[in-house]
């Protein structure tokens, strides 16, 4: 193994922690600033601290990455570009982004700034990684659910750096797909304000109300720990080992970094032939864990019950570090030349660089001349947070004198110039900022009524309504069997009814799912349908490659908070995009809504998870079904387990209905409205279609979602 193939990437919530993790051995640090970071409640860096941090890491020949990984609203993208300007000039090494619009805007404004695609972009396969690489991402942070085998496939096929979370907290939901905190409390994880509802207790029931699990922490995952798998991660092509924890304390961050660096050093010395001992693991556990560690996502396709904390979700530690990880100063050597009648000269150097400056002219001493001890005291004790004088020599000619203040000022200037000389290669000259263009689109006045179906049993009711123009059939209707005769029957029925049919692809399109779908390409070509609804970057490429003449539409979770994101997908060939669920009335009004569809009725999917509640409580039955997740306030969240893709979907307790807002939405430029049917009966579907025409909400309890309040 070669050390340079592994970058140990550490979190830092403060300057103190940044210095500690570098001292512990980190190669790079990721931090959040005052804006746009996915940890809004962390002790983030001020602008001044961030500029100082960039210089500090560069003086230590390390790197600093800035998180700007929230979803961006329209007004925020120009602000983001201006916000980044001083850090870009200072030499910021990379930004971490989630938002497609942010990726496009940053790449246009700062083409030589590295962009890392955040784990929140939910990259789960070769196709998604390739797309982001082609769009300008220099690194992809893989979804935390990926196995080592899947990571290796990306490395083999795409020439992009791979960063993988190896240690720390795990989300129950696929990264970037969670709306639980947002819908329940208005605190969006996509905006850095997650309230962690997954760390709360829930009970589980069957569809008929039978208790499967009494109140427990069913959604709380143990901390990830991949340290024992480092040789396999190395072979899989992982470049950067990311440690989670920007809200953790210094002892935890530095202690974990030190353990990983120590083990990597041994692996390099033994060419991978050494193991992480039980005692070392106990020490790592003692730094902090949630009911132990797990590494199951690295080893298998999906999670299991051993990954769940069940009894308690809190993060606990059992040891206090002896090591302080105080930063060591960089050694320099100095020489003073003081001759009466000539400028005082001060020279400093390290192994690779030197700096010499002349100060005031040395005067003949009227009383006591300066001696070597005076020069050492004034110019040898730095009080600097970076450098330390290893040795100072003096060459004194004559009985000279200068005020001590003049000596200190020369020392200050020399070190300032020396420091600037070391880091000037990181500085960038500011070029004229180029804003990403937002192309105007013609707004169609033709109204579309779209029905998306997770249960094909209601199809016969939907096609009776002649106002319906498009029907989206979710592939969960056909599970893993891909019943061709059933699919042919449904899409022929849609076509014969004079409506356009679309295939709704899965929320997650990992390697095993893609392989299954590859086998069905011929079957899809034989179906009478117009196009696809895609929900991730992998499907975008898959559809474009195999069905170039079919239309495709981005679903709500290919987030288009801003117009640049929408334009990016439209430029790639999308027929339309879907309104994100978290925008409010005012934000929708300020958005370009041409080529945008909006779901105005349906249950929001709060979480899509690689975990299975049925499997984790009662064992896998290999049978798709429905469950009920019940919180401490007795709210019931329907759950659907999908065996075809081995996933769970947790839905909101209430459907969202904006049927009574249709006229207002039309004035905002929206003309394509979608009703999303999940668990509705035929009678309910009939009534909802009537209510759509009457522009009134149904006679059941509903919510308006974020339409009024939005998220910060």
XYZ file of C-alpha atoms in Angstrom:
712
model
C 0.000 0.000 0.000
C 1.095 3.560 -0.701
C 0.259 6.299 1.795
C -0.343 8.911 -0.890
C -3.250 6.840 -2.193
C -5.173 7.491 1.043
C -6.214 10.965 2.080
C -7.462 11.102 5.659
C -10.149 13.790 5.634
C -11.121 15.153 9.036
C -14.005 17.316 10.246
C -13.444 20.567 12.106
C -16.023 22.776 13.778
C -13.483 25.289 15.041
C -9.920 26.498 14.536
C -8.828 24.618 17.645
C -10.169 21.334 16.252
C -8.660 22.047 12.836
C -5.206 22.386 14.376
C -5.729 19.271 16.483
C -6.770 16.997 13.616
C -3.825 18.177 11.524
C -1.526 17.378 14.424
C -3.207 13.952 14.658
C -2.214 13.286 11.054
C -5.090 14.422 8.810
C -4.189 15.257 5.219
C -7.175 17.519 4.670
C -9.944 19.162 6.664
C -13.507 20.011 5.731
C -15.213 22.914 7.453
C -18.368 24.987 7.244
C -18.585 28.731 6.932
C -21.308 31.068 8.067
C -23.532 30.239 5.100
C -24.674 27.403 2.853
C -23.331 24.497 4.943
C -25.266 21.340 5.835
C -24.533 21.754 9.562
C -26.211 25.064 10.338
C -26.038 24.401 14.081
C -22.336 23.594 14.150
C -19.772 26.059 15.512
C -18.929 27.183 11.984
C -16.026 29.387 10.911
C -16.392 33.136 10.507
C -15.112 34.615 7.241
C -11.946 35.861 8.982
C -11.344 32.466 10.618
C -11.853 30.718 7.307
C -9.281 32.887 5.547
C -6.818 32.222 8.356
C -7.603 28.500 8.248
C -6.863 28.311 4.519
C -3.421 29.815 5.132
C -2.804 27.633 8.166
C -3.441 24.344 6.355
C -1.340 25.440 3.407
C 1.593 26.354 5.621
C 1.378 22.765 6.851
C 1.055 21.544 3.233
C -2.452 20.219 3.862
C -5.799 20.990 2.193
C -9.053 22.642 3.198
C -12.486 21.952 1.715
C -15.498 24.191 2.326
C -18.999 22.769 2.649
C -21.564 24.695 0.630
C -23.742 21.613 0.401
C -27.248 22.883 1.007
C -29.917 23.193 -1.650
C -29.949 26.737 -3.009
C -32.922 28.998 -3.587
C -32.930 31.355 -6.567
C -31.801 34.422 -4.642
C -28.955 32.508 -3.024
C -26.908 31.433 -6.042
C -25.560 34.920 -6.873
C -24.868 35.364 -3.155
C -23.002 32.046 -3.104
C -20.670 33.115 -5.921
C -19.833 36.380 -4.146
C -19.462 34.580 -0.807
C -16.842 32.245 -2.268
C -14.779 35.018 -3.876
C -12.369 35.840 -0.993
C -11.853 32.168 -0.145
C -11.195 31.335 -3.781
C -8.579 34.096 -3.947
C -7.035 32.920 -0.686
C -6.476 29.480 -2.184
C -9.431 27.344 -1.068
C -8.755 23.807 -2.276
C -12.306 22.629 -3.009
C -15.985 23.118 -2.318
C -18.449 20.359 -1.431
C -21.843 20.779 -3.120
C -25.224 19.058 -3.253
C -27.181 21.409 -5.498
C -26.940 20.949 -9.270
C -27.371 24.690 -9.778
C -24.538 25.394 -7.346
C -22.299 22.942 -9.196
C -23.016 24.621 -12.520
C -22.687 28.183 -11.185
C -19.442 27.524 -9.277
C -17.861 25.684 -12.195
C -18.641 28.592 -14.520
C -17.473 31.315 -12.135
C -14.387 29.475 -10.821
C -13.425 26.868 -13.451
C -10.146 25.953 -11.722
C -11.733 25.348 -8.294
C -12.189 21.676 -7.461
C -15.794 20.624 -6.844
C -16.655 17.606 -4.723
C -20.110 16.111 -5.265
C -21.560 15.645 -1.784
C -22.893 12.338 -0.516
C -26.249 14.164 -0.487
C -26.295 13.891 -4.271
C -26.878 10.165 -3.619
C -24.440 8.815 -6.177
C -24.924 5.057 -6.165
C -23.466 3.923 -9.466
C -21.129 4.335 -12.397
C -23.621 6.337 -14.461
C -24.191 9.013 -11.826
C -20.487 9.369 -11.114
C -19.710 9.726 -14.809
C -22.371 12.385 -15.287
C -21.093 14.548 -12.439
C -17.499 14.107 -13.587
C -18.484 15.332 -17.048
C -20.272 18.308 -15.469
C -17.113 19.378 -13.658
C -16.960 17.465 -10.373
C -13.396 16.403 -9.602
C -14.466 14.121 -6.766
C -17.555 12.096 -5.906
C -18.505 11.349 -2.306
C -20.317 8.042 -2.602
C -23.660 7.333 -0.941
C -23.003 5.793 2.466
C -25.039 2.705 1.595
C -22.638 1.503 -1.116
C -20.745 -1.743 -0.752
C -17.026 -1.982 -1.455
C -17.876 -3.905 -4.634
C -20.047 -1.054 -5.910
C -17.393 1.529 -5.049
C -14.835 -0.527 -6.980
C -17.099 -0.507 -10.041
C -17.188 3.295 -10.027
C -13.409 3.499 -9.686
C -12.924 1.076 -12.556
C -15.199 2.951 -14.956
C -14.874 6.655 -14.095
C -11.625 8.681 -13.765
C -12.916 10.674 -10.788
C -11.555 10.782 -7.254
C -13.646 8.734 -4.850
C -14.292 9.863 -1.306
C -16.093 7.560 1.112
C -17.377 8.050 4.648
C -15.504 5.519 6.754
C -16.346 6.611 10.287
C -19.174 8.309 12.127
C -22.930 8.780 12.115
C -25.165 7.202 9.487
C -28.523 8.461 8.242
C -31.349 5.929 8.156
C -32.415 7.456 4.871
C -30.456 7.470 1.645
C -28.421 10.659 1.687
C -30.286 13.590 0.245
C -33.622 11.783 0.086
C -34.919 12.707 3.560
C -37.880 14.994 4.216
C -38.795 13.684 7.680
C -37.361 16.577 9.709
C -38.544 19.098 7.144
C -42.175 18.001 7.037
C -42.551 17.383 10.753
C -40.853 20.490 12.078
C -39.860 22.753 9.214
C -36.159 22.044 9.814
C -34.783 20.768 6.533
C -31.847 18.385 6.431
C -31.302 19.601 2.877
C -30.785 23.074 4.319
C -28.477 22.004 7.145
C -31.062 22.020 9.940
C -31.985 18.364 10.464
C -33.784 17.741 13.775
C -32.866 14.019 13.617
C -36.301 12.383 13.881
C -34.494 9.096 13.211
C -33.100 9.309 16.768
C -36.611 9.232 18.295
C -38.564 6.159 19.470
C -41.246 4.524 17.321
C -43.409 1.436 17.471
C -44.226 -0.731 14.461
C -47.513 -2.329 13.439
C -48.774 -4.455 10.590
C -51.242 -2.947 8.156
C -54.019 -4.444 10.306
C -52.711 -2.917 13.539
C -50.898 -5.925 15.015
C -47.903 -4.789 17.073
C -44.604 -5.951 15.552
C -42.353 -3.913 17.834
C -43.072 -1.883 20.918
C -41.546 1.561 21.241
C -37.850 1.447 20.350
C -35.283 3.399 18.358
C -36.109 1.611 15.133
C -34.615 4.244 12.803
C -31.425 4.948 14.756
C -28.325 3.459 13.139
C -25.082 2.649 14.889
C -21.999 4.592 13.914
C -20.137 3.498 10.834
C -16.595 2.156 11.271
C -14.654 0.920 8.274
C -11.165 0.876 9.746
C -10.837 -2.923 9.593
C -11.694 -2.796 5.886
C -9.067 -0.235 4.850
C -7.068 -2.712 2.709
C -10.233 -3.584 0.780
C -11.186 0.072 0.419
C -7.683 0.712 -0.886
C -8.060 -2.052 -3.478
C -11.481 -0.650 -4.426
C -9.880 2.655 -5.406
C -11.060 4.873 -2.557
C -8.835 7.946 -2.410
C -10.249 9.959 0.489
C -11.334 8.470 3.816
C -13.906 10.801 5.287
C -14.541 10.971 9.013
C -17.932 12.393 10.021
C -18.250 14.814 12.924
C -18.213 18.578 12.374
C -20.349 18.884 15.510
C -18.099 16.603 17.588
C -15.530 17.665 20.188
C -11.791 17.974 19.627
C -10.936 14.818 21.556
C -13.196 12.719 19.358
C -12.147 14.220 16.011
C -8.422 14.163 16.723
C -8.535 10.777 18.465
C -10.326 9.061 15.588
C -8.005 10.656 13.027
C -4.969 9.474 14.999
C -6.249 5.881 15.109
C -6.846 5.811 11.358
C -3.489 7.413 10.548
C -1.649 5.034 12.837
C -3.246 1.996 11.248
C -2.646 3.281 7.711
C 1.020 3.759 8.572
C 1.248 0.123 9.682
C -0.557 -1.059 6.571
C 1.924 0.806 4.397
C 4.893 -0.571 6.299
C 3.603 -4.142 5.995
C 2.111 -3.801 2.510
C -1.343 -4.383 3.939
C -0.408 -7.417 5.995
C -1.518 -6.359 9.472
C -4.788 -6.283 11.374
C -6.494 -3.734 13.574
C -6.267 -5.265 17.041
C -9.055 -5.777 19.561
C -7.392 -3.359 21.974
C -7.232 -0.698 19.269
C -10.914 -1.237 18.531
C -11.789 -0.833 22.222
C -9.896 2.437 22.233
C -11.736 3.614 19.112
C -15.068 2.651 20.648
C -14.159 4.575 23.775
C -13.762 7.777 21.795
C -17.468 7.665 20.967
C -20.078 5.327 19.516
C -23.788 4.608 19.327
C -24.356 1.164 20.834
C -21.247 -0.029 19.028
C -20.050 0.196 15.452
C -21.235 -1.255 12.159
C -19.556 -1.891 8.828
C -22.417 -3.766 7.176
C -23.037 -1.340 4.326
C -19.481 -1.942 3.123
C -19.995 -5.709 3.093
C -23.545 -6.243 1.863
C -26.131 -4.648 -0.370
C -28.497 -3.621 2.383
C -28.625 -3.205 6.124
C -29.764 -5.589 8.815
C -31.043 -5.477 12.382
C -27.528 -5.490 13.824
C -27.100 -1.939 12.529
C -29.909 -0.508 14.690
C -29.356 0.917 18.183
C -32.880 -0.056 19.398
C -32.335 0.774 23.093
C -30.742 4.226 22.885
C -29.648 6.614 20.162
C -27.163 8.759 22.064
C -23.480 9.047 21.295
C -21.399 7.856 24.256
C -17.713 7.786 25.126
C -15.853 5.912 27.825
C -12.301 7.252 27.731
C -10.554 10.570 28.043
C -7.560 11.087 25.801
C -4.136 11.568 27.299
C -2.968 13.115 24.049
C -3.762 16.801 23.687
C -2.880 17.086 19.998
C -1.628 20.606 20.502
C -0.236 21.929 17.226
C 3.510 21.697 16.787
C 5.135 24.799 15.373
C 7.024 24.660 12.126
C 10.793 24.879 12.734
C 12.804 27.763 11.293
C 16.334 29.018 11.781
C 17.425 32.647 11.983
C 20.458 34.896 11.647
C 20.909 38.534 12.688
C 23.564 40.748 11.098
C 24.110 44.023 12.992
C 26.873 46.405 11.911
C 27.087 50.029 12.926
C 26.254 52.283 9.993
C 24.448 49.577 8.000
C 20.820 48.386 7.994
C 20.049 45.643 10.462
C 19.512 42.431 8.477
C 17.359 39.536 9.608
C 17.355 36.231 7.723
C 15.134 33.206 8.408
C 14.910 29.865 6.604
C 13.620 26.336 6.705
C 14.630 23.313 4.649
C 13.271 24.735 1.393
C 12.823 28.486 1.698
C 14.540 31.576 3.050
C 13.715 35.239 3.556
C 15.971 38.188 4.330
C 14.917 41.753 5.107
C 16.816 44.914 6.008
C 15.587 47.202 8.767
C 16.721 50.505 10.233
C 20.392 51.565 10.153
C 22.285 50.463 13.251
C 23.386 53.499 15.265
C 26.478 53.902 17.416
C 25.424 53.220 21.006
C 25.390 56.287 23.242
C 25.246 54.144 26.384
C 24.888 50.342 26.491
C 25.197 48.624 23.120
C 22.900 45.756 22.200
C 24.384 42.329 22.796
C 23.456 38.887 21.467
C 20.998 38.223 24.283
C 19.061 41.374 23.338
C 18.705 40.249 19.756
C 17.695 36.729 20.806
C 15.037 38.057 23.145
C 13.557 40.463 20.602
C 13.849 38.325 17.475
C 14.046 34.713 18.650
C 10.833 34.450 20.693
C 8.076 34.519 18.148
C 4.796 34.207 19.992
C 3.557 32.871 16.648
C 0.951 30.130 16.177
C 2.842 28.665 13.216
C 6.618 29.013 13.494
C 9.159 28.268 16.189
C 12.774 29.404 16.148
C 15.009 26.362 16.423
C 18.188 28.429 16.647
C 19.192 32.053 16.199
C 22.743 33.137 15.443
C 24.041 36.684 15.608
C 26.866 38.491 13.840
C 27.540 41.799 15.643
C 30.069 44.336 14.321
C 30.726 47.375 16.519
C 28.819 48.782 19.474
C 25.480 49.239 17.830
C 22.057 50.203 19.096
C 18.463 50.206 17.848
C 15.198 50.557 19.753
C 13.754 47.161 20.708
C 10.569 48.136 18.885
C 12.532 48.416 15.641
C 13.893 44.884 16.145
C 10.420 43.471 16.767
C 9.010 45.287 13.750
C 11.742 43.820 11.511
C 10.999 40.377 12.941
C 7.282 40.837 12.256
C 7.810 41.971 8.664
C 10.304 39.215 7.919
C 8.027 36.474 9.173
C 5.032 37.984 7.407
C 6.958 37.988 4.125
C 8.307 34.510 4.796
C 4.800 33.210 5.463
C 3.426 34.911 2.365
C 6.264 33.472 0.297
C 5.290 29.979 1.461
C 1.610 30.326 0.642
C 1.634 32.673 -2.368
C 1.560 29.695 -4.727
C -1.916 28.908 -3.422
C -3.256 32.390 -4.079
C -5.417 33.023 -7.129
C -5.894 36.183 -9.108
C -9.488 37.213 -9.429
C -10.883 37.023 -12.927
C -14.129 38.465 -14.165
C -16.931 36.426 -12.642
C -19.124 34.672 -15.157
C -22.624 33.984 -13.907
C -24.372 30.861 -15.134
C -26.954 31.853 -17.705
C -30.632 31.338 -16.973
C -32.414 30.753 -20.250
C -35.979 32.012 -20.527
C -38.536 29.411 -21.565
C -41.879 29.908 -23.208
C -44.712 29.102 -20.830
C -47.251 26.680 -22.215
C -50.881 27.445 -21.459
C -52.044 23.875 -22.037
C -53.131 22.326 -18.777
C -51.983 18.820 -17.898
C -53.595 16.606 -15.292
C -51.153 13.887 -14.351
C -51.876 10.882 -12.165
C -49.011 8.842 -10.767
C -49.942 5.421 -9.430
C -48.172 3.264 -6.874
C -51.128 0.855 -6.934
C -52.285 -0.325 -10.357
C -55.624 -1.373 -8.850
C -56.888 2.216 -9.281
C -55.851 2.499 -12.936
C -59.307 1.509 -14.137
C -60.778 4.431 -12.187
C -58.202 6.965 -13.410
C -58.715 6.268 -17.118
C -62.424 7.037 -16.769
C -61.622 10.701 -16.216
C -61.145 12.367 -19.582
C -59.401 15.345 -17.975
C -56.375 13.145 -17.270
C -53.656 13.643 -19.873
C -50.756 11.582 -18.488
C -50.467 8.512 -16.274
C -47.261 7.547 -14.505
C -47.062 3.878 -13.545
C -44.588 3.270 -10.734
C -42.461 0.194 -11.345
C -43.189 -0.972 -7.793
C -46.467 -2.199 -9.329
C -44.500 -4.904 -11.090
C -41.900 -5.647 -8.390
C -38.818 -7.604 -9.451
C -40.727 -10.006 -11.682
C -41.265 -7.467 -14.486
C -44.543 -9.134 -15.463
C -44.445 -8.254 -19.164
C -48.041 -9.231 -19.840
C -49.236 -7.054 -16.956
C -47.149 -4.102 -18.092
C -48.347 -4.545 -21.681
C -51.941 -4.654 -20.488
C -51.640 -1.482 -18.382
C -49.825 0.659 -20.929
C -52.051 -0.506 -23.774
C -55.058 0.474 -21.687
C -53.547 3.924 -21.097
C -52.804 4.354 -24.791
C -56.266 3.182 -25.852
C -57.769 5.736 -23.474
C -56.002 8.529 -25.371
C -53.545 9.297 -22.561
C -49.749 9.288 -22.450
C -48.150 6.621 -20.285
C -44.851 6.989 -18.443
C -42.721 4.491 -16.524
C -41.748 5.707 -13.028
C -38.336 4.246 -12.290
C -37.186 3.383 -8.723
C -36.024 6.037 -6.264
C -32.628 4.300 -6.067
C -30.864 2.686 -9.039
C -27.939 0.757 -7.643
C -25.889 -1.788 -9.540
C -28.097 -4.829 -8.900
C -31.184 -2.832 -9.912
C -29.529 -1.591 -13.092
C -28.546 -5.149 -14.008
C -32.172 -6.251 -13.597
C -33.358 -3.352 -15.741
C -30.723 -4.031 -18.383
C -32.321 -7.430 -18.858
C -35.670 -5.754 -19.536
C -34.581 -3.241 -22.183
C -36.234 -5.259 -24.942
C -39.438 -5.487 -22.889
C -39.519 -1.721 -22.394
C -39.042 -1.150 -26.122
C -42.117 -3.257 -26.798
C -44.365 -1.197 -24.485
C -46.607 1.595 -25.818
C -45.444 4.400 -23.515
C -44.128 7.910 -24.032
C -41.262 8.124 -21.565
C -39.771 7.771 -18.107
C -39.928 9.533 -14.766
C -36.390 9.477 -13.382
C -35.403 9.935 -9.753
C -31.615 9.859 -9.712
C -28.535 10.572 -11.805
C -27.967 6.909 -12.633
C -31.359 6.647 -14.338
C -30.745 9.848 -16.278
C -27.777 8.292 -18.056
C -29.419 4.866 -18.375
C -32.486 6.305 -20.101
C -30.461 8.560 -22.412
C -28.230 5.659 -23.471
C -30.885 2.996 -24.017
C -33.956 5.035 -24.938
C -32.694 8.129 -26.778
C -36.064 8.725 -28.453
C -38.124 8.508 -25.281
C -39.060 11.546 -23.225
C -37.891 11.764 -19.630
C -38.989 13.915 -16.707
C -37.168 14.635 -13.441
C -39.111 13.758 -10.305
C -39.184 15.960 -7.199
C -36.036 14.514 -5.611
C -33.801 15.598 -8.482
C -33.970 18.935 -6.752
C -34.682 22.076 -8.750
C -34.849 24.701 -6.028
C -33.416 27.226 -8.475
C -33.675 28.040 -12.164
C -30.087 27.065 -12.919
C -30.762 23.534 -11.672
C -33.891 23.334 -13.837
C -31.957 24.595 -16.858
C -29.211 22.071 -16.260
C -31.655 19.163 -16.507
C -33.533 20.707 -19.430
C -30.233 21.194 -21.250
C -29.472 17.519 -20.690
C -32.703 16.631 -22.436
C -35.416 16.588 -19.772
C -38.931 17.243 -21.014
C -39.846 18.719 -17.637
C -38.798 18.902 -13.994
C -40.882 18.557 -10.832
C -41.325 21.203 -8.160
C -39.412 20.381 -4.944
C -41.660 19.859 -1.941
C -39.900 22.351 0.342
C -40.533 25.605 -1.518
C -43.233 27.953 -0.246
C -45.707 30.155 -2.096
C -43.371 33.128 -2.424
C -40.419 31.042 -3.602
C -42.541 29.242 -6.186
C -43.759 32.590 -7.472
C -40.188 33.830 -8.012
C -39.152 30.683 -9.861
C -39.315 30.066 -13.624
C -42.087 27.470 -13.654
C -42.161 26.730 -17.358
C -41.489 23.054 -17.975
C -42.251 22.410 -14.302
C -44.773 19.967 -12.949
C -46.160 20.166 -9.433
C -47.641 17.522 -7.183
C -50.755 19.075 -5.654
C -52.064 15.931 -4.004
C -50.326 12.946 -2.458
C -48.366 11.575 0.451
C -44.799 12.802 0.544
C -42.177 10.051 0.776
C -40.265 11.153 3.881
C -37.531 8.524 3.724
C -36.231 5.977 1.253
C -34.018 3.574 3.139
C -31.724 0.626 2.510
C -33.011 -0.669 5.839
C -36.190 -2.762 6.114
C -38.393 -2.388 9.177
C -39.990 -5.786 8.632
C -36.646 -7.514 8.240
C -35.131 -5.746 11.260
C -38.007 -6.603 13.612
C -39.575 -9.895 12.508
C -37.296 -11.111 9.767
C -37.417 -10.952 5.976
C -40.432 -12.564 4.314
C -39.369 -11.718 0.729
C -42.896 -10.370 0.295
C -43.706 -6.731 -0.485
C -46.128 -5.229 1.985
C -47.287 -2.302 4.095
C -46.594 -1.429 7.707
C -47.366 1.385 10.125
C -44.700 3.342 11.964
C -46.162 5.069 15.037
C -44.416 7.939 16.818
C -44.688 9.024 20.466
C -47.628 11.304 19.622
C -49.489 8.359 18.009
C -49.069 9.737 14.509
C -49.096 6.917 11.986
C -46.635 6.917 9.089
C -47.383 4.325 6.397
C -44.416 2.215 5.326
C -44.017 0.256 2.121
C -41.345 -2.407 1.848
C -40.168 -3.035 -1.698
C -38.548 -6.400 -2.209
C -37.656 -5.731 -5.841
C -35.130 -3.086 -4.895
C -34.821 -4.076 -1.208
C -35.923 -0.695 0.157
C -38.408 0.866 2.541
C -40.399 3.997 1.880
C -41.758 5.874 4.903
C -44.588 8.256 3.973
C -46.009 11.287 5.712
C -48.863 10.653 8.122
C -51.134 12.916 6.059
C -51.421 13.537 2.343
C -50.605 17.012 1.090
C -53.401 18.742 -0.800
C -53.181 21.990 -2.730
C -56.197 21.302 -4.902
C -57.791 24.520 -3.703
C -54.695 26.493 -4.770
C -54.741 25.466 -8.421
C -55.911 28.840 -9.763
C -53.221 30.663 -7.795
C -50.568 28.232 -9.015
C -51.710 28.740 -12.587
C -51.039 32.459 -12.202
C -47.479 31.532 -11.182
C -46.929 29.866 -14.569
C -47.760 26.290 -13.554
C -49.959 24.236 -15.846
C -48.921 20.617 -15.195
C -50.522 19.335 -12.002
C -49.989 15.891 -10.543
C -52.078 13.745 -8.233
C -49.965 11.031 -6.630
C -51.927 8.001 -5.468
C -50.353 5.684 -2.901
C -52.877 3.931 -0.631
C -56.143 5.448 -1.920
C -59.165 3.292 -2.789
C -60.976 3.557 -6.113
C -63.712 5.580 -4.457
C -61.203 8.010 -2.983
C -59.471 8.375 -6.354
C -62.823 9.135 -7.997
C -63.585 11.819 -5.403
C -60.127 13.362 -5.689
C -60.443 13.682 -9.446
C -63.792 15.398 -8.951
C -62.224 17.702 -6.337
C -59.472 18.609 -8.795
C -62.069 19.910 -11.246
C -63.885 21.754 -8.449
C -60.603 23.093 -7.013
C -61.434 22.052 -3.505
C -59.653 19.879 -0.957
C -61.032 16.431 -0.136
C -63.153 15.717 2.926
C -60.272 14.038 4.711
C -57.521 15.399 6.918
C -54.714 16.802 4.786
C -51.813 19.218 5.089
C -50.551 22.001 2.857
C -46.975 20.870 3.391
C -44.535 23.742 2.973
C -46.739 25.877 0.752
C -47.306 28.439 3.498
C -44.276 28.163 5.769
C -41.476 26.749 3.631
C -38.069 26.087 5.185
C -35.273 28.453 6.195
